[in-house]
Amino acid sequence: MSDRSGEHGAPGLSSGGGADAGTAELADTPESWPVEGREEHFKGRIVEVRTDRVRMPNGDTTEVVQRDVVIHPGSVGVIGLDDQDRVLLIRQYRHPVGRLLWEPPAGLRDVDGEPPWRTAARELAEEAGYRAREWHTLVDVFTSPGMTNERVRVFLARGLSEIPEEEIDFERIHEEAGMPVAWVPLDEAVAAVRRGHIHNPLAVMGILSVYAARETGYRDLRAPDAPEG
């Protein structure tokens, strides 16, 4: 199957990648190199896997190379912060890495048309049993851009309150059953990240981002519905 879309970004036509390129505003920019062909290998419950044949620069000319791509619906994560500067973490079994990981509440963007912060609020309720009064965008990331298009937005949630038992209308199953919830002082969480004791990427990025945001009095946080670049 051939896909020639995006040829405006053909190799050799972009600006050079020198030290001064793009420094007027340090920001990632959209780019699309020509795809000469595509082979789809697998479609599962969450991800798809394909191989693209991409035309890329090679000296003064170009060449076609193969790149395996994992297609992912995207995710959200929530760093809950209380008035005592504690972050809310859950502990969840992750089969691919064979570990119990400390993580923020998180989940897939698997509801069509649902704003990401609404997805995050739902995950905060379902995984931790809390709701938040105040929401901000904390950080946007591509988790592993060399192999997947998964993008994650991590939110900061404050003004948290526990959801009364009689209002909980869902049941946790599988990995989510019996997950412990812990409130960890932010400084201790940062130290755990730096010691290599916390490995979940949303936890690492979120904890360090909240720590940095605290240094500026949370003045530069974006709105929960801020555009994704």
GROMACS .gro file of C-alpha atoms in nm:
model
  229
    1MET     CA    1   0.000   0.000   0.000
    2SER     CA    2   0.148   0.332  -0.103
    3ASP     CA    3   0.117   0.655   0.096
    4ARG     CA    4   0.262   0.970  -0.059
    5SER     CA    5   0.106   1.213   0.184
    6GLY     CA    6   0.320   1.479   0.345
    7GLU     CA    7   0.573   1.517   0.062
    8HIS     CA    8   0.608   1.885   0.145
    9GLY     CA    9   0.849   1.764   0.411
   10ALA     CA   10   1.070   1.566   0.174
   11PRO     CA   11   1.431   1.513   0.286
   12GLY     CA   12   1.669   1.771   0.153
   13LEU     CA   13   1.411   2.052   0.151
   14SER     CA   14   1.411   2.130   0.525
   15SER     CA   15   1.634   2.389   0.690
   16GLY     CA   16   1.966   2.276   0.827
   17GLY     CA   17   1.999   2.134   1.176
   18GLY     CA   18   2.278   2.360   1.296
   19ALA     CA   19   2.311   2.495   1.649
   20ASP     CA   20   2.116   2.812   1.565
   21ALA     CA   21   1.826   2.636   1.389
   22GLY     CA   22   1.496   2.710   1.560
   23THR     CA   23   1.645   2.885   1.863
   24ALA     CA   24   1.408   3.181   1.823
   25GLU     CA   25   1.153   2.950   1.987
   26LEU     CA   26   1.271   2.618   2.125
   27ALA     CA   27   0.984   2.399   2.011
   28ASP     CA   28   0.930   2.075   1.823
   29THR     CA   29   0.769   2.124   1.483
   30PRO     CA   30   0.554   1.902   1.258
   31GLU     CA   31   0.739   1.726   0.976
   32SER     CA   32   0.649   1.443   0.741
   33TRP     CA   33   0.889   1.259   0.511
   34PRO     CA   34   0.755   1.059   0.216
   35VAL     CA   35   0.628   0.707   0.286
   36GLU     CA   36   0.690   0.486  -0.018
   37GLY     CA   37   0.503   0.184   0.117
   38ARG     CA   38   0.351   0.031   0.427
   39GLU     CA   39   0.301  -0.320   0.562
   40GLU     CA   40   0.062  -0.386   0.850
   41HIS     CA   41   0.159  -0.675   1.079
   42PHE     CA   42  -0.066  -0.680   1.385
   43LYS     CA   43  -0.377  -0.524   1.531
   44GLY     CA   44  -0.451  -0.590   1.896
   45ARG     CA   45  -0.689  -0.459   2.158
   46ILE     CA   46  -0.484  -0.143   2.213
   47VAL     CA   47  -0.197  -0.116   1.964
   48GLU     CA   48  -0.123  -0.179   1.598
   49VAL     CA   49   0.218  -0.259   1.447
   50ARG     CA   50   0.329  -0.172   1.096
   51THR     CA   51   0.646  -0.120   0.893
   52ASP     CA   52   0.682   0.201   0.689
   53ARG     CA   53   0.926   0.244   0.401
   54VAL     CA   54   1.042   0.604   0.450
   55ARG     CA   55   1.252   0.814   0.212
   56MET     CA   56   1.531   0.979   0.415
   57PRO     CA   57   1.845   1.183   0.343
   58ASN     CA   58   2.169   1.005   0.253
   59GLY     CA   59   2.441   1.256   0.179
   60ASP     CA   60   2.354   1.445  -0.140
   61THR     CA   61   2.074   1.205  -0.227
   62THR     CA   62   1.805   1.003  -0.048
   63GLU     CA   63   1.736   0.641   0.036
   64VAL     CA   64   1.434   0.437   0.143
   65VAL     CA   65   1.464   0.274   0.484
   66GLN     CA   66   1.227   0.063   0.693
   67ARG     CA   67   1.090   0.186   1.024
   68ASP     CA   68   0.869  -0.024   1.252
   69VAL     CA   69   0.588   0.180   1.408
   70VAL     CA   70   0.357   0.101   1.700
   71ILE     CA   71   0.025   0.287   1.666
   72HIS     CA   72  -0.117   0.387   2.005
   73PRO     CA   73  -0.435   0.578   2.100
   74GLY     CA   74  -0.251   0.799   2.349
   75SER     CA   75  -0.268   0.830   2.728
   76VAL     CA   76  -0.317   1.070   3.014
   77GLY     CA   77  -0.172   1.084   3.363
   78VAL     CA   78  -0.258   1.277   3.679
   79ILE     CA   79  -0.024   1.409   3.946
   80GLY     CA   80  -0.247   1.483   4.243
   81LEU     CA   81  -0.097   1.730   4.491
   82ASP     CA   82  -0.251   1.807   4.830
   83ASP     CA   83  -0.214   2.107   5.060
   84GLN     CA   84   0.076   1.936   5.240
   85ASP     CA   85   0.283   1.909   4.920
   86ARG     CA   86   0.224   1.536   4.892
   87VAL     CA   87   0.174   1.358   4.562
   88LEU     CA   88  -0.077   1.079   4.512
   89LEU     CA   89   0.070   0.755   4.376
   90ILE     CA   90  -0.075   0.411   4.317
   91ARG     CA   91   0.111   0.080   4.294
   92GLN     CA   92   0.028  -0.136   3.994
   93TYR     CA   93   0.158  -0.465   3.852
   94ARG     CA   94   0.306  -0.426   3.504
   95HIS     CA   95   0.347  -0.761   3.336
   96PRO     CA   96   0.584  -0.667   3.048
   97VAL     CA   97   0.852  -0.546   3.292
   98GLY     CA   98   0.768  -0.792   3.569
   99ARG     CA   99   0.742  -0.533   3.845
  100LEU     CA  100   0.509  -0.354   4.080
  101LEU     CA  101   0.549   0.013   3.987
  102TRP     CA  102   0.462   0.330   4.172
  103GLU     CA  103   0.264   0.539   3.924
  104PRO     CA  104   0.022   0.830   3.903
  105PRO     CA  105  -0.335   0.746   3.806
  106ALA     CA  106  -0.335   0.712   3.427
  107GLY     CA  107  -0.526   0.566   3.138
  108LEU     CA  108  -0.584   0.542   2.765
  109ARG     CA  109  -0.751   0.803   2.549
  110ASP     CA  110  -1.006   0.547   2.440
  111VAL     CA  111  -1.328   0.751   2.445
  112ASP     CA  112  -1.388   0.932   2.116
  113GLY     CA  113  -1.429   1.306   2.158
  114GLU     CA  114  -1.355   1.311   2.530
  115PRO     CA  115  -1.125   1.600   2.630
  116PRO     CA  116  -0.800   1.463   2.778
  117TRP     CA  117  -0.852   1.634   3.112
  118ARG     CA  118  -1.193   1.467   3.141
  119THR     CA  119  -1.026   1.134   3.075
  120ALA     CA  120  -0.773   1.217   3.345
  121ALA     CA  121  -1.051   1.306   3.592
  122ARG     CA  122  -1.220   0.975   3.521
  123GLU     CA  123  -0.895   0.783   3.579
  124LEU     CA  124  -0.829   0.973   3.902
  125ALA     CA  125  -1.173   0.868   4.026
  126GLU     CA  126  -1.158   0.508   3.908
  127GLU     CA  127  -0.800   0.426   4.009
  128ALA     CA  128  -0.760   0.633   4.325
  129GLY     CA  129  -1.109   0.728   4.436
  130TYR     CA  130  -1.048   1.105   4.431
  131ARG     CA  131  -1.185   1.409   4.251
  132ALA     CA  132  -1.010   1.743   4.202
  133ARG     CA  133  -1.128   2.104   4.211
  134GLU     CA  134  -0.842   2.254   4.008
  135TRP     CA  135  -0.675   2.123   3.691
  136HIS     CA  136  -0.370   2.235   3.493
  137THR     CA  137  -0.164   2.089   3.210
  138LEU     CA  138   0.173   1.987   3.347
  139VAL     CA  139   0.371   1.830   3.062
  140ASP     CA  140   0.323   1.683   2.713
  141VAL     CA  141   0.544   1.401   2.587
  142PHE     CA  142   0.590   1.138   2.319
  143THR     CA  143   0.683   0.835   2.528
  144SER     CA  144   0.914   0.664   2.278
  145PRO     CA  145   0.917   0.857   1.949
  146GLY     CA  146   1.164   0.622   1.783
  147MET     CA  147   0.907   0.343   1.776
  148THR     CA  148   0.556   0.465   1.864
  149ASN     CA  149   0.326   0.762   1.808
  150GLU     CA  150   0.194   0.741   2.166
  151ARG     CA  151   0.155   1.083   2.318
  152VAL     CA  152   0.081   1.153   2.682
  153ARG     CA  153  -0.047   1.460   2.859
  154VAL     CA  154   0.017   1.470   3.233
  155PHE     CA  155  -0.205   1.695   3.441
  156LEU     CA  156  -0.164   1.855   3.780
  157ALA     CA  157  -0.474   1.813   3.997
  158ARG     CA  158  -0.519   2.011   4.319
  159GLY     CA  159  -0.796   2.063   4.567
  160LEU     CA  160  -0.847   1.688   4.596
  161SER     CA  161  -1.123   1.523   4.794
  162GLU     CA  162  -1.202   1.156   4.842
  163ILE     CA  163  -1.514   1.030   4.664
  164PRO     CA  164  -1.772   0.894   4.911
  165GLU     CA  165  -1.816   0.519   4.895
  166GLU     CA  166  -2.183   0.546   4.801
  167GLU     CA  167  -2.093   0.751   4.489
  168ILE     CA  168  -1.849   0.494   4.348
  169ASP     CA  169  -2.023   0.308   4.066
  170PHE     CA  170  -1.736   0.106   3.914
  171GLU     CA  171  -1.541  -0.206   4.005
  172ARG     CA  172  -1.163  -0.242   3.978
  173ILE     CA  173  -1.053  -0.565   3.811
  174HIS     CA  174  -0.733  -0.736   3.692
  175GLU     CA  175  -0.421  -0.519   3.758
  176GLU     CA  176  -0.636  -0.246   3.911
  177ALA     CA  177  -0.791  -0.466   4.179
  178GLY     CA  178  -0.658  -0.388   4.525
  179MET     CA  179  -0.410  -0.122   4.415
  180PRO     CA  180  -0.270   0.064   4.716
  181VAL     CA  181  -0.288   0.444   4.720
  182ALA     CA  182  -0.012   0.643   4.890
  183TRP     CA  183   0.045   1.010   4.964
  184VAL     CA  184   0.418   1.080   4.931
  185PRO     CA  185   0.589   1.409   5.022
  186LEU     CA  186   0.701   1.574   4.698
  187ASP     CA  187   1.064   1.603   4.810
  188GLU     CA  188   1.072   1.232   4.897
  189ALA     CA  189   0.922   1.145   4.558
  190VAL     CA  190   1.188   1.352   4.381
  191ALA     CA  191   1.460   1.178   4.582
  192ALA     CA  192   1.314   0.837   4.490
  193VAL     CA  193   1.324   0.932   4.122
  194ARG     CA  194   1.686   1.047   4.146
  195ARG     CA  195   1.786   0.726   4.326
  196GLY     CA  196   1.636   0.521   4.045
  197HIS     CA  197   1.365   0.374   4.266
  198ILE     CA  198   1.074   0.497   4.052
  199HIS     CA  199   1.066   0.386   3.687
  200ASN     CA  200   0.722   0.464   3.546
  201PRO     CA  201   0.780   0.744   3.292
  202LEU     CA  202   0.462   0.934   3.379
  203ALA     CA  203   0.562   0.928   3.746
  204VAL     CA  204   0.918   1.042   3.671
  205MET     CA  205   0.814   1.321   3.436
  206GLY     CA  206   0.520   1.429   3.645
  207ILE     CA  207   0.703   1.438   3.978
  208LEU     CA  208   0.997   1.634   3.837
  209SER     CA  209   0.764   1.871   3.652
  210VAL     CA  210   0.564   1.945   3.967
  211TYR     CA  211   0.890   2.002   4.154
  212ALA     CA  212   1.002   2.252   3.887
  213ALA     CA  213   0.659   2.419   3.883
  214ARG     CA  214   0.670   2.467   4.259
  215GLU     CA  215   0.991   2.665   4.223
  216THR     CA  216   0.804   2.929   4.020
  217GLY     CA  217   0.495   2.926   4.240
  218TYR     CA  218   0.297   2.734   3.975
  219ARG     CA  219   0.270   3.057   3.773
  220ASP     CA  220   0.352   2.914   3.429
  221LEU     CA  221   0.113   2.619   3.416
  222ARG     CA  222  -0.113   2.587   3.112
  223ALA     CA  223  -0.489   2.547   3.116
  224PRO     CA  224  -0.621   2.189   3.118
  225ASP     CA  225  -0.754   2.233   2.765
  226ALA     CA  226  -0.439   2.399   2.625
  227PRO     CA  227  -0.367   2.300   2.263
  228GLU     CA  228  -0.132   2.009   2.201
  229GLY     CA  229   0.147   2.102   1.963
   0.00000   0.00000   0.00000
